[in-house]
PDB file of C-alpha atoms in Angstrom:
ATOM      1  CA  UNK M 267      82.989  10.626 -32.396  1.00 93.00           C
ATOM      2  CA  UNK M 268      79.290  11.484 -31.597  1.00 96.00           C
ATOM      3  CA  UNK M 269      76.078   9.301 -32.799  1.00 96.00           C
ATOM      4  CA  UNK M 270      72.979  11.085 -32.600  1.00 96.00           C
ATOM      5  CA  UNK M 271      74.835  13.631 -29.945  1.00 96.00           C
ATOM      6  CA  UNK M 272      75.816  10.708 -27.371  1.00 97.00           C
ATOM      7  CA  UNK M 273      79.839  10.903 -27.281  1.00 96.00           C
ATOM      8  CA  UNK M 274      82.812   8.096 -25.638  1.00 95.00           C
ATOM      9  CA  UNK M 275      84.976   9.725 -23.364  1.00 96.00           C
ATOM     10  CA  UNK M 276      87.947   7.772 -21.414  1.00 95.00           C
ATOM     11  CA  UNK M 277      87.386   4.555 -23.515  1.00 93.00           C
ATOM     12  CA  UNK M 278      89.695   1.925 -22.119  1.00 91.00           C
ATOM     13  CA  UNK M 279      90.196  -1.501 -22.644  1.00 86.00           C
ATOM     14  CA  UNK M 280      89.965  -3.514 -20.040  1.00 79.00           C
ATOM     15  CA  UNK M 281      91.678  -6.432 -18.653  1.00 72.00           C
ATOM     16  CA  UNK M 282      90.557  -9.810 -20.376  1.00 65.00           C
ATOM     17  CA  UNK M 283      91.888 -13.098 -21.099  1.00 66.00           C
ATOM     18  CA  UNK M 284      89.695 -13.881 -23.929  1.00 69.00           C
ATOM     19  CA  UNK M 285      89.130 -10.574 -26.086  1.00 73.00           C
ATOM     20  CA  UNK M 286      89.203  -7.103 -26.273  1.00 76.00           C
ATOM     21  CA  UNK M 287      86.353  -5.579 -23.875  1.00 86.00           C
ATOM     22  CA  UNK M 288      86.035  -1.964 -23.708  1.00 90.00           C
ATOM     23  CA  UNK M 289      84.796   0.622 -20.797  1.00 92.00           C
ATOM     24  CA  UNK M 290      83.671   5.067 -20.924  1.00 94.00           C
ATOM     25  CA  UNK M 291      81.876   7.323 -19.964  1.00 96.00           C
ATOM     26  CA  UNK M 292      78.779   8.361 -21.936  1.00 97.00           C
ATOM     27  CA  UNK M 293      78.226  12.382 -22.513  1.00 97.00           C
ATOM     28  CA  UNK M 294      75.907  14.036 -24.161  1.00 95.00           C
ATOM     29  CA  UNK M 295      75.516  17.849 -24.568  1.00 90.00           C
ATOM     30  CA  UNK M 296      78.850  18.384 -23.087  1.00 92.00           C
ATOM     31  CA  UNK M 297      77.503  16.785 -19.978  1.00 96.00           C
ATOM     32  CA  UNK M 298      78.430  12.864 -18.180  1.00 97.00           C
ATOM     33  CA  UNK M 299      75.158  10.951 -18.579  1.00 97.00           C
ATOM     34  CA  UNK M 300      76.624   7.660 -18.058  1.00 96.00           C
ATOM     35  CA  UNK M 301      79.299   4.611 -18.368  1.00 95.00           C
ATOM     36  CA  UNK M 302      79.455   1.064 -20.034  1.00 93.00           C
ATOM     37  CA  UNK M 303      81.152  -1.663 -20.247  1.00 91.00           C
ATOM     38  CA  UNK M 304      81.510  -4.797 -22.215  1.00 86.00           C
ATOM     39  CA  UNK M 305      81.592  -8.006 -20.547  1.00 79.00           C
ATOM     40  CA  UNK M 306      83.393 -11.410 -20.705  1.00 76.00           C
ATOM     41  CA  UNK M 307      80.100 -13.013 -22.295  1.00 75.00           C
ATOM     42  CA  UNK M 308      79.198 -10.301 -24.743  1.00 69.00           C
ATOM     43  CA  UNK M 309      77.096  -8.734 -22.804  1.00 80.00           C
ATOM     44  CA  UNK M 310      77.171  -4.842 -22.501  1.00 85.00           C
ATOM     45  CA  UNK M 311      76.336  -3.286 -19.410  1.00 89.00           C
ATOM     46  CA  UNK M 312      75.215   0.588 -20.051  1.00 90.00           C
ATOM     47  CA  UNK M 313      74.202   2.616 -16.375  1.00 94.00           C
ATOM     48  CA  UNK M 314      72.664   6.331 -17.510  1.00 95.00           C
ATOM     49  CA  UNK M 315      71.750   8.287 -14.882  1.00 96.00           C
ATOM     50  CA  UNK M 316      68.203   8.812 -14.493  1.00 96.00           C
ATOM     51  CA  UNK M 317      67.591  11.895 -15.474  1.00 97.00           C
ATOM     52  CA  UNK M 318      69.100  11.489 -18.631  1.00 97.00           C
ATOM     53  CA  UNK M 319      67.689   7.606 -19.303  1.00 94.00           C
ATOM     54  CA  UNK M 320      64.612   9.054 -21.278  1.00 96.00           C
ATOM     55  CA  UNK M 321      66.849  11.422 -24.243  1.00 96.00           C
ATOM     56  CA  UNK M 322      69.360   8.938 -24.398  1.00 95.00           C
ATOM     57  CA  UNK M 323      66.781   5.976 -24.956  1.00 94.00           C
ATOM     58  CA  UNK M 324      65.410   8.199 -27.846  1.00 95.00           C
ATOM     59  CA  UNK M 325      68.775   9.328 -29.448  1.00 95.00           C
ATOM     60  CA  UNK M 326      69.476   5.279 -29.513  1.00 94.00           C
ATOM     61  CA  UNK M 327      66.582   4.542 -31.212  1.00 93.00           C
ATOM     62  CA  UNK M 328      66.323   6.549 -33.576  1.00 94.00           C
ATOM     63  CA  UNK M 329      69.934   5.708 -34.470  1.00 94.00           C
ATOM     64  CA  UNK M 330      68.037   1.889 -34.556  1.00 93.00           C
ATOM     65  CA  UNK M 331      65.192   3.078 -36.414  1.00 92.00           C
ATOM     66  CA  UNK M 332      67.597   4.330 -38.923  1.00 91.00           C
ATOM     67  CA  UNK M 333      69.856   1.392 -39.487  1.00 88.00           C
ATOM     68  CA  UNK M 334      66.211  -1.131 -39.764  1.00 85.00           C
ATOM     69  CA  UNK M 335      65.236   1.571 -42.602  1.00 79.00           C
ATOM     70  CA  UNK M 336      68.607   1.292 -43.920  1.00 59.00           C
ATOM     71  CA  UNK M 337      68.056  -2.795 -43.883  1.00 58.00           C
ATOM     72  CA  UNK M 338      65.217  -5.045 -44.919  1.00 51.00           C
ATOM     73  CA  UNK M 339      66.837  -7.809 -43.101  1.00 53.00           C
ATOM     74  CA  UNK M 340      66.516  -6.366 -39.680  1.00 50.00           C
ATOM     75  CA  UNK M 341      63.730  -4.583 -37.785  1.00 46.00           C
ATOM     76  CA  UNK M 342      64.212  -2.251 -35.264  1.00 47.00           C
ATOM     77  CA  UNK M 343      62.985  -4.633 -32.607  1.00 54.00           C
ATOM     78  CA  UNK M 344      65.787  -6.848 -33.732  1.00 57.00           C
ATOM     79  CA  UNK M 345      68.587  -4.443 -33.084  1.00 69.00           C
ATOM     80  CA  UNK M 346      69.795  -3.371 -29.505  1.00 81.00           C
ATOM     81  CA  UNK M 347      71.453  -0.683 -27.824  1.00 84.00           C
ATOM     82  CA  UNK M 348      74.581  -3.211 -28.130  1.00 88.00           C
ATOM     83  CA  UNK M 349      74.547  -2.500 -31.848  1.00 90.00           C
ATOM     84  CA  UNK M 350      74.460   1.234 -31.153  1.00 93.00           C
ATOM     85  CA  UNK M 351      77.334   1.304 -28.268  1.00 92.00           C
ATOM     86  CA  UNK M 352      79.456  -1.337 -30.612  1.00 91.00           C
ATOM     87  CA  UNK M 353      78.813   1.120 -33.209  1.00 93.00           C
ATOM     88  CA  UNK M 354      80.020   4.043 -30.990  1.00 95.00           C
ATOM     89  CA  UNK M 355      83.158   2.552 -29.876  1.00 93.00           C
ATOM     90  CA  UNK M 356      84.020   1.674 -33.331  1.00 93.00           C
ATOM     91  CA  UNK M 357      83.699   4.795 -34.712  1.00 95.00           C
ATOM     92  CA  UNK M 358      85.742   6.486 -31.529  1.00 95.00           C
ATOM     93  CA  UNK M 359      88.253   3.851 -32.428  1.00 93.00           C
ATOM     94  CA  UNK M 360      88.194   5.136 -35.862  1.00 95.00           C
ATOM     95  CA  UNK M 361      88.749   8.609 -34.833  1.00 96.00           C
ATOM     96  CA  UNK M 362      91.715   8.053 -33.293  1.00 94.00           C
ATOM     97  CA  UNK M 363      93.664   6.170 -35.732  1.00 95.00           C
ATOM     98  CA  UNK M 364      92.820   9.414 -37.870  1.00 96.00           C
ATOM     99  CA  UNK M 365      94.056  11.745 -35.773  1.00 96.00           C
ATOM    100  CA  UNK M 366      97.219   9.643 -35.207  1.00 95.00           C
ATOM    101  CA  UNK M 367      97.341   9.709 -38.463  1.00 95.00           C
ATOM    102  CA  UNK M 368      97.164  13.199 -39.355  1.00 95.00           C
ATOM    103  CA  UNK M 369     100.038  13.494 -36.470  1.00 95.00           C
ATOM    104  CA  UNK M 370     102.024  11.499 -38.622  1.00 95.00           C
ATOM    105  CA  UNK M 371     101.335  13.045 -41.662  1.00 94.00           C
ATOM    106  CA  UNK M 372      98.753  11.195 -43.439  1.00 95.00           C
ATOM    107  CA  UNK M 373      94.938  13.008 -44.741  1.00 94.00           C
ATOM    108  CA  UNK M 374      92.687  10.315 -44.538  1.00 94.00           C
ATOM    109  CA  UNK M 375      91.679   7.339 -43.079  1.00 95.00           C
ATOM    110  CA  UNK M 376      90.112   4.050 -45.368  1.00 94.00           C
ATOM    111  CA  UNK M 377      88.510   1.575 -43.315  1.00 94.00           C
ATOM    112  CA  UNK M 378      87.441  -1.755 -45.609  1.00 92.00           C
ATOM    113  CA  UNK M 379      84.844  -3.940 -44.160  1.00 90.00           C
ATOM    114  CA  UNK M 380      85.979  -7.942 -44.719  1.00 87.00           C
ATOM    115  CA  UNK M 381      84.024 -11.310 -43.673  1.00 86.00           C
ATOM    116  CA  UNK M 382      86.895 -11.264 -40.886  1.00 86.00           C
ATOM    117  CA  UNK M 383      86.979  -8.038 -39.833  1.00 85.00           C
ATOM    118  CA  UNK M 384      88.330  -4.821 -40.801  1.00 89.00           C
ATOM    119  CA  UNK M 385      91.306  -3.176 -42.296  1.00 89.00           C
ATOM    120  CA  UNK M 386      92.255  -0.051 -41.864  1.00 92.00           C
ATOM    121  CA  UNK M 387      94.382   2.355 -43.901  1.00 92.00           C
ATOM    122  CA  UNK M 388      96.146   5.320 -43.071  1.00 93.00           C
ATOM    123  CA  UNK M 389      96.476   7.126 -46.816  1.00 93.00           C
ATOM    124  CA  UNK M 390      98.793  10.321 -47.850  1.00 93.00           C
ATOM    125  CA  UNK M 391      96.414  11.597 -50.141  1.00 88.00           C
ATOM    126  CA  UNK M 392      92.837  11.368 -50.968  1.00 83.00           C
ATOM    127  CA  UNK M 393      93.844  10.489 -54.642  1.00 87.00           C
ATOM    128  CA  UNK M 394      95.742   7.268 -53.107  1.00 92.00           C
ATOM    129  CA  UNK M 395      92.415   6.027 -51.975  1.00 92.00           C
ATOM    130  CA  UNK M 396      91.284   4.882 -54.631  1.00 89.00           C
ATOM    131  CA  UNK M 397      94.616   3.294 -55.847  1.00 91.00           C
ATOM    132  CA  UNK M 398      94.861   0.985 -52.862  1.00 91.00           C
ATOM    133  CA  UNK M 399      90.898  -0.282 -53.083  1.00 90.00           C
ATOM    134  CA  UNK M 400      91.839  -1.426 -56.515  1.00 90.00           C
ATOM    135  CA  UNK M 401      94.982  -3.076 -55.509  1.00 91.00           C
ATOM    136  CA  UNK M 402      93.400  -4.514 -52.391  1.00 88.00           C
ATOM    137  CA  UNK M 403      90.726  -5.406 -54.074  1.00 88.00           C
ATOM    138  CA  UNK M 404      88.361  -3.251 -51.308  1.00 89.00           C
ATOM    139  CA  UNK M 405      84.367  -3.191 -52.122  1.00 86.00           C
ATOM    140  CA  UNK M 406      82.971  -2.164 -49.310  1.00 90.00           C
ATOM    141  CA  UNK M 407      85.020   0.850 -47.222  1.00 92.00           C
ATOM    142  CA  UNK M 408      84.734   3.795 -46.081  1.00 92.00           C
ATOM    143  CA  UNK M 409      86.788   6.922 -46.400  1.00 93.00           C
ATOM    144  CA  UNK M 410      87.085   9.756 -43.376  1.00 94.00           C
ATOM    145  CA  UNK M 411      88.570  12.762 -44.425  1.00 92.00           C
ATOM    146  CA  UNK M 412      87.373  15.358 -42.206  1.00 93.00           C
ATOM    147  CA  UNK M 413      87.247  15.144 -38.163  1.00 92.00           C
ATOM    148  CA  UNK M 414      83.333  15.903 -39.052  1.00 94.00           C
ATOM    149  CA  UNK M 415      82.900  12.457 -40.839  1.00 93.00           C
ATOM    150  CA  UNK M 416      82.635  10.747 -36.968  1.00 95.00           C
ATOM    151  CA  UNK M 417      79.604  12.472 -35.989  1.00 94.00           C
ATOM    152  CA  UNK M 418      76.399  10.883 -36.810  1.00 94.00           C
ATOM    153  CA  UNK M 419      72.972  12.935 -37.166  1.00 93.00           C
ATOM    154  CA  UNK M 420      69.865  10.610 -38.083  1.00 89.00           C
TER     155      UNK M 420
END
């Protein structure tokens, strides 16, 4: 999973009493540019090494800049790199279950945004998708079909 060409590698979860926190390494251009890691209170602490702190800055916001255009709610100034490495982890998280799936046999992967959360489906065959939004009542998912769909370019 790559936004904007800033990639997870190693993502763990880490020991918590309270929720699921997650750690990695940060790599861009095939290279380690840094690590994060989510804390107990929310907070998300991202170390990029120096020489890299400028492109990276700039690849996260204009991943920003593009979800405030995408928005009229939200301004860019309102967003964080939070949103961006939440949004990273997610989509890694995303790419897995796919390829698990395809190892088991499935093509696609549906993931349906909820007030609670998300579900995610692993479905046989793209023609199945749209059978099980209408009999889970989905409105607002997203389909991956191709490893390609979990890399990000704005």
């Amino acid at each position: 999973a790559s936004i904007n060409g800033i990639e997870i590698h190693n993502l763990a979860e880490q020991d918590s009493s309270e929720k699921l926190l997650y750690s990695g390494e940060l790599w861009m251009d095939g290279v380690r540019v840094g690590s994060f890691r989510e804390g107990e209170n929310d907070e998300m602490q991202l170390d990029v090494m120096a020489e890299y702190g400028e492109k990276v800055k700039e690849k996260i916001s204009s991943y920003l800049q593009a979800l405030s255009d995408g928005d009229d709610d939200q301004s860019e100034e309102g967003l964080s790199d939070e949103i961006f490495l939440e949004d990273l982890i997610e989509l890694e998280l995303y790419l897995q279950a796919y390829r698990q799936g395809i190892e088991e046999g499935y093509n696609c992967l549906l993931v349906n945004y909820t007030n609670d959360g998300v579900d995610v489906f692993s479905v046989e065959s793209p023609d199945d998708v749209e059978d099980i939004a209408r009999d889970n009542n989905l409105t607002d998912f997203q389909t991956f079909y191709e490893p390609e769909h979990f890399i990000i370019n704005c």
